[in-house]
Amino acid sequence: MADMCVSIKAGSSDYLEKHPERRRSFSQNFYIVGVTFAAGIGGLLFGYDTGVISGTLLYIKDDFEVVKNSSFLQELIVAMALVGAIFGAALGGYINDSLGRKAATIVADICFTVGSLLIAIAPNPTLIIVGRFFVGLGVGFASVTAPMYIAEVSPSEIRGGLVSVNCLMITTGQFLSFVINYGLTRVPGTWRWMLGIAGTPAVIQLVLMVFLPESPRWLYLKNRKEEATNVLSKIYPSPRLEDEIYILEAHMEQEQKDKGQLSCGYFTYKYTDVFKLKEIRVAFICGAGLQAFQQLTGISVIMYYSPTIIQLAGFKLNESALFLSLIVSAINAGGTIIGIYLIDIVGRKKLTLSSLTGVVGSLILLSASCYVRGHGNPSFVYGWLAVAGLALYIIIFAPGMGPVPWAVNTEIYPEEFRGICGGMSATINWVGCVIMSISFLSFVDAIGLGESFMILLVVACVAIVFVIFCVPETKGLTFEEVSNIWKEKAYGKNKNIESIVEQAST
């Protein structure tokens, strides 16, 4: 182990610099890629179920006059899945930490299946709303579990890209929802097929979970070291395998020493004592802030209401609105692919700042064109400018603000708090999503479409300031190195930043 005595303090990547031949890539381990895509089915369901409602809402209004005449009922149908997602994210953190990532995924699949069946047979809007709540529970579980599980089986040098694959699955699900929405426009019972079909991938993932391994880091935390080593051996070849196990064990021992004074029951320990640790409070501000700004800068509005926005911009036919929304969704998926490539090259912080800067520009175009059209100018030029603004927003948002908040939140919390903190952070994301989705149409009715986008423009400017001052760079760092970043921020640069390997060897 002599060659392991290298500094892994915050901000460095000395190990891989010293041993470049031990780096892993996507093409070197198809096992990791397979696990990533299997776990990413949760992201696919997440994307499909959040995206499909934008098109189905047009046809639910046609079938139920009470929904057509009530903006509140329309917002409630959209938002009920998000209310479920809030509960799912909060409970998902606890289940992930106590029962493991596999159990949380299975619960998510069951919720997806039950919710999809209820919606498909719904005779009235009430049952649609109930089914949407169950679907939302599944979305909440998946939003916490899938990125966390992928991060914990990923080598640090490609972790950002692999977690971003989950975001690609989300955007692919959203794209498929628009494809299916458009393809089923003339099929009897259109919206029932659109919403009910989501149960199929959930059943497929439920079967695949029999063959997927548990997270090695969760297994190690639960003292199931032999099982953890068996999983790690499929990810890393020797000698890096031994090095990874050595660093993981040393880090676990150090974390237990740091938190040795906390000794109450599991639920109280996790939810009450977690924020007694200053470094976790600082990390949570970063993670939760990113999740909040992801929603408050308007992505849920764009994805949920893009057909409605396009209609308000002058394209009145359902089929035209859905077709243009399909193009916007395809751009979203394409932008996420760019993000997978850039996140481990450019870095999380630079990518986020670049993305937010572009979002500001696109919102200027979108708000200006909608404002002019909404104030007496019927020219289709402004309608097309609004659609261009939507497309520009997505292509710039997708590579940065799409995957980065989820990737960062899988990296910044200690092992024993990762599920709880990740769940609480995801809950904040979903609360923001509910606020945006349930209020947007009401804001449009009250102040106008262009003015509503101006509010998002101001929020995006605030988000840039937040990222500059509160978000560190975590590109290529191990979980242990990221942990030391927060200790430095919380206690100063001379506090507890010695190499974990050097600590373990003294």
Coordinates of C-alpha atoms in Angstrom, one line a residue:
M1 CA 0.0 0.0 0.0
A2 CA 3.0 2.3 -0.1
D3 CA 1.9 3.8 -3.4
M4 CA -1.4 4.7 -1.8
C5 CA 0.1 7.3 0.4
V6 CA -1.0 10.2 -1.8
S7 CA -3.0 13.3 -0.8
I8 CA -6.7 13.1 -1.5
K9 CA -7.6 16.3 0.2
A10 CA -10.2 18.6 -1.2
G11 CA -9.6 19.9 -4.7
S12 CA -7.0 17.3 -5.7
S13 CA -7.1 14.2 -7.9
D14 CA -3.6 13.0 -7.1
Y15 CA -4.4 9.3 -7.2
L16 CA -5.5 9.2 -10.8
E17 CA -2.8 11.7 -11.8
K18 CA -0.2 9.3 -10.3
H19 CA -1.8 6.2 -11.8
P20 CA -3.4 7.3 -15.1
E21 CA -3.5 3.7 -16.3
R22 CA -6.1 3.0 -13.6
R23 CA -8.7 5.5 -15.0
R24 CA -11.9 3.9 -16.1
S25 CA -14.0 5.0 -19.2
F26 CA -17.4 4.2 -20.5
S27 CA -16.0 1.7 -23.0
Q28 CA -13.9 -0.2 -20.4
N29 CA -16.7 -1.6 -18.3
F30 CA -20.0 -2.5 -19.9
Y31 CA -21.2 -3.8 -16.5
I32 CA -21.3 -0.2 -15.2
V33 CA -23.1 1.0 -18.3
G34 CA -25.6 -1.8 -18.1
V35 CA -26.4 -1.1 -14.4
T36 CA -26.7 2.6 -15.2
F37 CA -29.2 2.1 -18.0
A38 CA -31.2 -0.5 -16.0
A39 CA -31.4 1.9 -13.0
G40 CA -32.1 4.7 -15.4
I41 CA -35.5 3.2 -16.3
G42 CA -36.6 5.0 -13.2
G43 CA -35.5 8.2 -14.9
L44 CA -37.3 7.2 -18.1
L45 CA -40.5 6.8 -16.1
F46 CA -39.8 10.1 -14.2
G47 CA -39.5 11.9 -17.6
Y48 CA -42.5 10.2 -19.3
D49 CA -44.9 10.8 -16.4
T50 CA -43.9 14.4 -15.9
G51 CA -43.9 15.1 -19.7
V52 CA -47.0 13.3 -20.9
I53 CA -49.5 15.5 -19.0
S54 CA -48.8 18.5 -21.2
G55 CA -50.4 16.8 -24.1
T56 CA -53.0 14.7 -22.3
L57 CA -54.4 17.8 -20.6
L58 CA -55.6 19.0 -24.0
Y59 CA -57.7 15.9 -24.5
I60 CA -58.9 15.5 -20.8
K61 CA -60.4 19.0 -21.3
D62 CA -62.3 17.7 -24.4
D63 CA -63.7 14.7 -22.4
F64 CA -64.6 16.6 -19.2
E65 CA -66.3 19.9 -19.5
V66 CA -65.7 20.7 -15.8
V67 CA -62.0 20.5 -16.4
K68 CA -62.2 22.6 -19.5
N69 CA -64.0 25.4 -17.6
S70 CA -61.6 25.4 -14.6
S71 CA -57.9 26.5 -14.7
F72 CA -57.7 25.3 -11.1
L73 CA -58.7 21.7 -12.0
Q74 CA -56.2 21.7 -14.9
E75 CA -53.4 22.9 -12.5
L76 CA -54.5 20.3 -9.9
I77 CA -54.3 17.4 -12.4
V78 CA -50.8 18.6 -13.3
A79 CA -49.7 19.4 -9.8
M80 CA -51.1 16.3 -8.0
A81 CA -48.2 14.2 -9.4
L82 CA -45.8 16.8 -8.0
V83 CA -47.5 16.7 -4.6
G84 CA -47.0 12.9 -4.7
A85 CA -43.4 13.5 -5.7
I86 CA -42.8 15.6 -2.6
F87 CA -44.0 12.8 -0.4
G88 CA -42.1 10.2 -2.5
A89 CA -38.8 12.1 -2.3
A90 CA -39.1 12.7 1.4
L91 CA -39.9 9.0 2.1
G92 CA -37.5 7.8 -0.5
G93 CA -34.5 9.3 1.4
Y94 CA -35.5 7.3 4.5
I95 CA -36.1 4.0 2.6
N96 CA -32.8 4.4 0.7
D97 CA -30.8 4.7 3.9
S98 CA -32.7 2.1 5.9
L99 CA -33.6 -0.6 3.3
G100 CA -31.3 0.2 0.4
R101 CA -31.4 1.5 -3.2
K102 CA -33.0 -1.7 -4.6
A103 CA -36.0 -1.6 -2.2
A104 CA -36.6 2.0 -3.0
T105 CA -36.6 1.3 -6.7
I106 CA -39.1 -1.6 -6.3
V107 CA -41.4 0.7 -4.3
A108 CA -41.2 3.3 -7.1
D109 CA -42.1 0.7 -9.7
I110 CA -45.1 -0.4 -7.8
C111 CA -46.4 3.2 -7.4
F112 CA -45.9 3.8 -11.1
T113 CA -47.9 0.7 -12.1
V114 CA -50.8 1.3 -9.7
G115 CA -51.0 5.0 -10.7
S116 CA -51.0 4.2 -14.4
L117 CA -53.8 1.6 -14.1
L118 CA -56.0 4.0 -12.0
I119 CA -55.7 6.8 -14.6
A120 CA -56.3 4.4 -17.5
I121 CA -59.7 3.3 -16.1
A122 CA -60.7 6.7 -14.5
P123 CA -64.4 7.5 -15.1
N124 CA -64.0 11.0 -13.7
P125 CA -61.4 13.7 -12.9
T126 CA -61.3 12.7 -9.2
L127 CA -59.8 9.2 -10.0
I128 CA -57.4 10.9 -12.5
I129 CA -56.1 13.1 -9.6
V130 CA -55.7 10.0 -7.3
G131 CA -53.8 8.1 -10.0
R132 CA -51.6 11.1 -10.6
F133 CA -50.7 11.2 -6.9
F134 CA -49.6 7.5 -7.0
V135 CA -47.6 8.2 -10.1
G136 CA -46.0 11.2 -8.3
L137 CA -45.0 9.0 -5.4
G138 CA -43.1 6.8 -7.9
V139 CA -41.5 9.9 -9.5
G140 CA -40.4 11.1 -6.1
F141 CA -38.8 7.8 -5.2
A142 CA -37.1 7.5 -8.6
S143 CA -35.8 11.1 -8.5
V144 CA -33.9 10.3 -5.3
T145 CA -32.9 6.7 -5.9
A146 CA -31.7 6.5 -9.5
P147 CA -29.0 9.2 -9.5
M148 CA -27.8 8.2 -6.1
Y149 CA -27.5 4.5 -7.0
I150 CA -25.7 5.3 -10.3
A151 CA -23.3 7.6 -8.5
E152 CA -22.4 5.0 -5.9
V153 CA -21.5 2.4 -8.6
S154 CA -19.5 4.9 -10.7
P155 CA -15.8 5.6 -10.8
S156 CA -15.2 9.2 -9.8
E157 CA -13.7 10.2 -13.1
I158 CA -16.9 9.3 -15.1
R159 CA -19.4 9.8 -12.3
G160 CA -20.8 13.0 -13.6
G161 CA -21.4 11.5 -17.1
L162 CA -23.0 8.4 -15.7
V163 CA -25.4 10.3 -13.4
S164 CA -26.2 12.5 -16.4
V165 CA -27.3 9.4 -18.3
N166 CA -30.1 9.3 -15.8
C167 CA -31.0 12.8 -16.9
L168 CA -30.8 11.6 -20.5
M169 CA -33.3 8.9 -19.6
I170 CA -35.6 11.6 -18.1
T171 CA -35.4 13.8 -21.2
T172 CA -35.9 10.7 -23.4
G173 CA -39.0 9.8 -21.4
Q174 CA -40.2 13.4 -21.9
F175 CA -39.5 13.1 -25.6
L176 CA -41.3 9.7 -25.9
S177 CA -44.3 11.2 -24.1
F178 CA -44.5 13.9 -26.8
V179 CA -44.1 11.2 -29.5
I180 CA -46.8 9.1 -28.0
N181 CA -49.0 12.1 -27.5
Y182 CA -48.7 13.1 -31.1
G183 CA -49.0 9.6 -32.4
L184 CA -52.2 9.0 -30.5
T185 CA -54.0 12.2 -31.3
R186 CA -56.7 10.4 -33.4
V187 CA -56.9 7.2 -31.3
P188 CA -60.2 6.7 -29.3
G189 CA -59.5 7.2 -25.6
T190 CA -56.4 9.2 -26.4
W191 CA -55.4 10.4 -23.0
R192 CA -56.1 7.0 -21.3
W193 CA -53.5 5.4 -23.6
M194 CA -51.1 8.3 -23.1
L195 CA -51.2 8.0 -19.3
G196 CA -51.8 4.3 -18.9
I197 CA -48.9 3.0 -21.0
A198 CA -46.4 4.2 -18.4
G199 CA -47.0 1.0 -16.4
T200 CA -45.1 -1.1 -18.9
P201 CA -41.5 0.2 -18.3
A202 CA -42.2 0.0 -14.5
V203 CA -42.9 -3.7 -14.8
I204 CA -39.8 -4.2 -16.9
Q205 CA -37.6 -2.5 -14.3
L206 CA -39.3 -4.5 -11.5
V207 CA -38.1 -7.7 -13.2
L208 CA -34.6 -6.3 -13.8
M209 CA -34.2 -5.4 -10.2
V210 CA -33.8 -9.1 -9.4
F211 CA -30.5 -9.1 -11.3
L212 CA -29.1 -5.7 -10.3
P213 CA -26.7 -5.5 -7.4
E214 CA -27.2 -3.3 -4.3
S215 CA -25.1 -0.2 -4.0
P216 CA -21.6 -1.3 -2.7
R217 CA -21.3 1.9 -0.5
W218 CA -24.7 1.1 1.1
L219 CA -23.6 -2.5 1.7
Y220 CA -20.3 -1.3 3.2
L221 CA -22.2 1.2 5.5
K222 CA -24.3 -1.7 6.7
N223 CA -21.2 -3.8 7.4
R224 CA -22.0 -6.2 4.6
K225 CA -18.4 -5.9 3.4
E226 CA -18.1 -9.2 1.5
E227 CA -21.1 -8.4 -0.7
A228 CA -19.8 -4.8 -1.2
T229 CA -16.4 -6.2 -2.3
N230 CA -18.0 -8.6 -4.7
V231 CA -19.9 -5.7 -6.4
L232 CA -16.8 -3.4 -6.4
S233 CA -14.8 -6.2 -8.1
K234 CA -17.1 -6.0 -11.1
I235 CA -16.4 -2.2 -11.3
Y236 CA -12.7 -2.0 -10.7
P237 CA -9.8 -4.3 -11.7
S238 CA -6.9 -5.0 -9.3
P239 CA -4.9 -3.1 -8.0
R240 CA -7.4 -0.2 -8.0
L241 CA -10.0 -2.5 -6.4
E242 CA -7.8 -2.8 -3.3
D243 CA -7.1 0.9 -3.2
E244 CA -10.8 1.8 -3.5
I245 CA -11.7 -0.6 -0.6
Y246 CA -8.8 0.8 1.5
I247 CA -9.9 4.5 1.0
L248 CA -13.6 3.6 1.6
E249 CA -12.8 1.8 4.9
A250 CA -10.6 4.6 6.1
H251 CA -13.2 7.2 5.2
M252 CA -16.0 5.2 7.0
E253 CA -13.8 5.0 10.1
Q254 CA -13.1 8.7 10.1
E255 CA -16.8 9.6 9.6
Q256 CA -17.8 7.4 12.5
K257 CA -15.2 9.2 14.7
D258 CA -16.5 12.6 13.6
K259 CA -20.1 11.6 14.4
G260 CA -19.4 9.3 17.3
Q261 CA -21.2 11.6 19.8
L262 CA -24.5 11.2 17.9
S263 CA -26.2 8.0 19.4
C264 CA -29.9 8.1 19.2
G265 CA -32.5 6.1 17.3
Y266 CA -32.3 5.8 13.6
F267 CA -35.2 8.0 12.5
T268 CA -34.4 10.8 15.1
Y269 CA -30.7 10.5 14.3
K270 CA -31.2 11.0 10.7
Y271 CA -33.7 13.8 10.6
T272 CA -32.9 15.7 13.8
D273 CA -29.1 15.4 14.3
V274 CA -28.0 15.6 10.6
F275 CA -27.9 19.4 10.6
K276 CA -26.0 19.6 13.9
L277 CA -22.9 19.1 11.7
K278 CA -21.9 22.4 10.2
E279 CA -20.3 20.9 7.1
I280 CA -23.6 19.1 6.2
R281 CA -25.5 22.4 6.7
V282 CA -23.2 24.1 4.3
A283 CA -23.4 21.2 1.8
F284 CA -27.2 21.2 2.0
I285 CA -27.5 24.9 1.3
C286 CA -25.5 24.2 -2.0
G287 CA -27.5 21.1 -3.0
A288 CA -30.9 22.4 -2.0
G289 CA -30.3 25.8 -3.6
L290 CA -29.4 24.2 -6.9
Q291 CA -32.5 22.0 -6.8
A292 CA -34.7 25.0 -6.0
F293 CA -33.2 27.2 -8.8
Q294 CA -33.6 24.4 -11.3
Q295 CA -37.3 24.7 -10.9
L296 CA -37.7 28.4 -10.1
T297 CA -35.9 29.3 -13.4
G298 CA -38.9 27.7 -15.2
I299 CA -38.1 24.3 -16.6
S300 CA -41.3 22.7 -15.2
V301 CA -43.3 25.5 -16.8
I302 CA -41.6 25.0 -20.2
M303 CA -42.0 21.2 -20.1
Y304 CA -45.5 20.9 -18.6
Y305 CA -47.1 23.8 -20.5
S306 CA -45.2 24.0 -23.7
P307 CA -48.3 23.1 -25.8
T308 CA -50.4 25.6 -23.9
I309 CA -47.6 28.3 -24.3
I310 CA -47.4 27.6 -28.0
Q311 CA -51.2 27.9 -28.3
L312 CA -51.1 31.2 -26.4
A313 CA -48.3 32.3 -28.9
G314 CA -50.8 31.9 -31.8
F315 CA -50.7 28.2 -32.8
K316 CA -54.3 27.2 -32.0
L317 CA -54.6 23.6 -33.2
N318 CA -53.9 20.8 -30.7
E319 CA -51.9 18.9 -33.4
S320 CA -49.7 21.9 -34.2
A321 CA -49.0 22.6 -30.6
L322 CA -48.1 19.0 -29.9
F323 CA -45.9 18.8 -32.9
L324 CA -43.9 21.9 -32.0
S325 CA -43.7 20.6 -28.4
L326 CA -42.3 17.4 -29.8
I327 CA -39.5 19.4 -31.4
V328 CA -38.8 21.2 -28.1
S329 CA -38.6 17.9 -26.3
A330 CA -36.2 16.4 -28.9
I331 CA -34.0 19.4 -28.4
N332 CA -34.1 18.7 -24.6
A333 CA -32.9 15.2 -25.1
G334 CA -30.2 16.3 -27.5
G335 CA -29.0 19.0 -25.1
T336 CA -28.7 16.4 -22.3
I337 CA -26.4 14.3 -24.5
I338 CA -24.1 17.3 -24.8
G339 CA -24.2 17.6 -21.0
I340 CA -23.1 14.0 -20.6
Y341 CA -20.0 14.8 -22.6
L342 CA -19.2 18.2 -21.0
I343 CA -19.9 17.6 -17.3
D344 CA -16.7 15.7 -16.6
I345 CA -14.6 17.9 -18.9
V346 CA -15.8 21.4 -18.3
G347 CA -16.9 20.8 -14.7
R348 CA -20.1 21.3 -12.8
K349 CA -19.7 25.0 -11.9
K350 CA -18.6 26.4 -15.3
L351 CA -21.3 24.3 -17.0
T352 CA -24.0 25.6 -14.7
L353 CA -22.9 29.3 -15.1
S354 CA -22.8 28.9 -18.9
S355 CA -26.2 27.3 -18.8
L356 CA -27.8 30.0 -16.6
T357 CA -26.3 32.8 -18.7
G358 CA -27.9 31.3 -21.8
V359 CA -31.2 30.9 -20.0
V360 CA -31.2 34.6 -19.2
G361 CA -30.8 35.4 -22.9
S362 CA -33.5 33.0 -24.0
L363 CA -36.0 34.3 -21.4
I364 CA -35.3 37.9 -22.7
L365 CA -36.4 36.7 -26.2
L366 CA -39.3 34.6 -24.9
S367 CA -40.7 37.3 -22.6
A368 CA -40.3 40.1 -25.2
S369 CA -42.0 38.2 -28.0
C370 CA -44.9 37.1 -25.8
Y371 CA -45.2 40.6 -24.4
V372 CA -45.4 42.2 -27.9
R373 CA -47.9 39.6 -29.2
G374 CA -50.0 39.8 -26.0
H375 CA -50.3 43.6 -26.4
G376 CA -52.1 43.9 -29.7
N377 CA -49.6 42.7 -32.3
P378 CA -51.1 39.6 -34.0
S379 CA -48.1 39.0 -36.3
F380 CA -47.0 35.4 -36.5
V381 CA -43.4 36.6 -36.5
Y382 CA -43.7 37.0 -32.7
G383 CA -45.3 33.6 -32.4
W384 CA -42.3 32.0 -34.1
L385 CA -39.9 34.1 -32.0
A386 CA -41.7 32.7 -28.9
V387 CA -41.2 29.1 -30.2
A388 CA -37.5 30.0 -31.0
G389 CA -37.2 31.3 -27.4
L390 CA -38.6 28.0 -26.1
A391 CA -36.2 26.0 -28.2
L392 CA -33.2 28.2 -27.2
Y393 CA -34.1 27.9 -23.5
I394 CA -34.2 24.1 -23.7
I395 CA -31.0 23.6 -25.7
I396 CA -29.1 25.8 -23.2
F397 CA -30.8 24.6 -20.0
A398 CA -30.5 20.9 -20.8
P399 CA -26.7 20.4 -20.8
G400 CA -26.1 22.4 -17.5
M401 CA -29.0 23.1 -15.2
G402 CA -30.7 19.9 -16.2
P403 CA -28.1 17.3 -15.0
V404 CA -25.8 19.3 -12.7
P405 CA -28.2 19.8 -9.6
W406 CA -28.8 16.0 -9.6
A407 CA -25.2 15.1 -10.1
V408 CA -24.0 17.5 -7.4
N409 CA -26.5 16.2 -4.9
T410 CA -25.3 12.7 -5.3
E411 CA -21.7 13.8 -4.5
I412 CA -21.8 16.3 -1.6
Y413 CA -23.3 14.3 1.3
P414 CA -21.6 11.7 3.6
E415 CA -22.5 8.1 3.1
E416 CA -24.7 7.8 6.2
F417 CA -26.7 10.9 5.3
R418 CA -26.7 10.7 1.5
G419 CA -30.2 9.2 1.3
I420 CA -31.8 11.6 3.8
C421 CA -30.1 14.8 2.6
G422 CA -30.6 13.8 -1.1
G423 CA -34.3 13.1 -0.3
M424 CA -34.8 16.4 1.4
S425 CA -33.0 18.2 -1.4
A426 CA -35.2 16.5 -4.0
T427 CA -38.2 17.4 -1.9
I428 CA -37.3 21.1 -2.3
N429 CA -37.0 20.5 -6.0
W430 CA -40.5 19.1 -6.1
V431 CA -41.9 21.8 -3.9
G432 CA -40.5 24.3 -6.4
C433 CA -42.1 22.3 -9.2
V434 CA -45.5 22.4 -7.5
I435 CA -45.3 26.1 -6.9
M436 CA -44.4 26.8 -10.6
S437 CA -46.9 24.4 -12.1
I438 CA -49.9 25.3 -10.0
S439 CA -49.4 29.0 -10.2
F440 CA -48.2 29.6 -13.8
L441 CA -51.6 29.7 -15.6
S442 CA -53.0 31.9 -12.9
F443 CA -50.1 34.3 -13.3
V444 CA -50.6 34.3 -17.0
D445 CA -54.3 35.1 -16.5
A446 CA -53.5 37.9 -14.0
I447 CA -50.5 39.7 -15.6
G448 CA -49.9 38.1 -19.1
L449 CA -47.6 35.5 -20.6
G450 CA -44.7 37.9 -21.4
E451 CA -44.7 39.4 -17.9
S452 CA -44.7 35.9 -16.3
F453 CA -41.5 35.1 -18.2
M454 CA -40.0 38.3 -17.0
I455 CA -40.3 37.1 -13.4
L456 CA -38.4 33.9 -14.4
L457 CA -35.7 36.1 -16.0
V458 CA -35.1 37.9 -12.6
V459 CA -34.9 34.5 -10.8
A460 CA -32.3 33.3 -13.3
C461 CA -30.1 36.3 -12.6
V462 CA -30.3 35.6 -8.9
A463 CA -29.4 31.9 -9.6
I464 CA -26.2 33.0 -11.3
V465 CA -25.1 34.9 -8.2
F466 CA -25.9 31.9 -6.0
V467 CA -23.8 29.5 -8.1
I468 CA -20.8 31.9 -8.1
F469 CA -20.7 32.1 -4.3
C470 CA -22.1 28.9 -3.0
V471 CA -21.3 26.0 -5.4
P472 CA -17.8 24.5 -5.5
E473 CA -16.3 22.5 -8.3
T474 CA -16.5 18.7 -7.7
K475 CA -15.4 17.5 -11.2
G476 CA -13.3 14.2 -10.9
L477 CA -13.2 14.2 -7.1
T478 CA -13.9 11.2 -5.0
F479 CA -16.7 11.2 -2.4
E480 CA -14.0 11.5 0.3
E481 CA -12.4 14.6 -1.4
V482 CA -15.8 16.3 -1.7
S483 CA -16.4 15.6 2.0
N484 CA -13.2 17.6 2.8
I485 CA -14.4 20.6 0.7
W486 CA -17.3 21.1 3.1
K487 CA -15.0 20.6 6.2
E488 CA -12.8 23.4 4.8
K489 CA -15.8 25.7 4.2
A490 CA -17.2 24.9 7.6
Y491 CA -14.1 25.0 9.8
G492 CA -11.3 26.6 7.7
K493 CA -8.6 25.2 5.5
N494 CA -6.5 23.9 8.4
K495 CA -9.3 21.8 9.9
N496 CA -9.4 18.0 9.2
I497 CA -8.1 18.1 5.6
E498 CA -5.2 15.7 6.0
S499 CA -5.1 12.8 3.6
I500 CA -7.5 10.0 4.7
V501 CA -4.9 7.5 3.8
E502 CA -2.3 9.3 5.9
Q503 CA -4.8 9.4 8.8
A504 CA -5.4 5.7 8.5
S505 CA -1.7 4.9 8.5
T506 CA -0.9 6.8 11.7

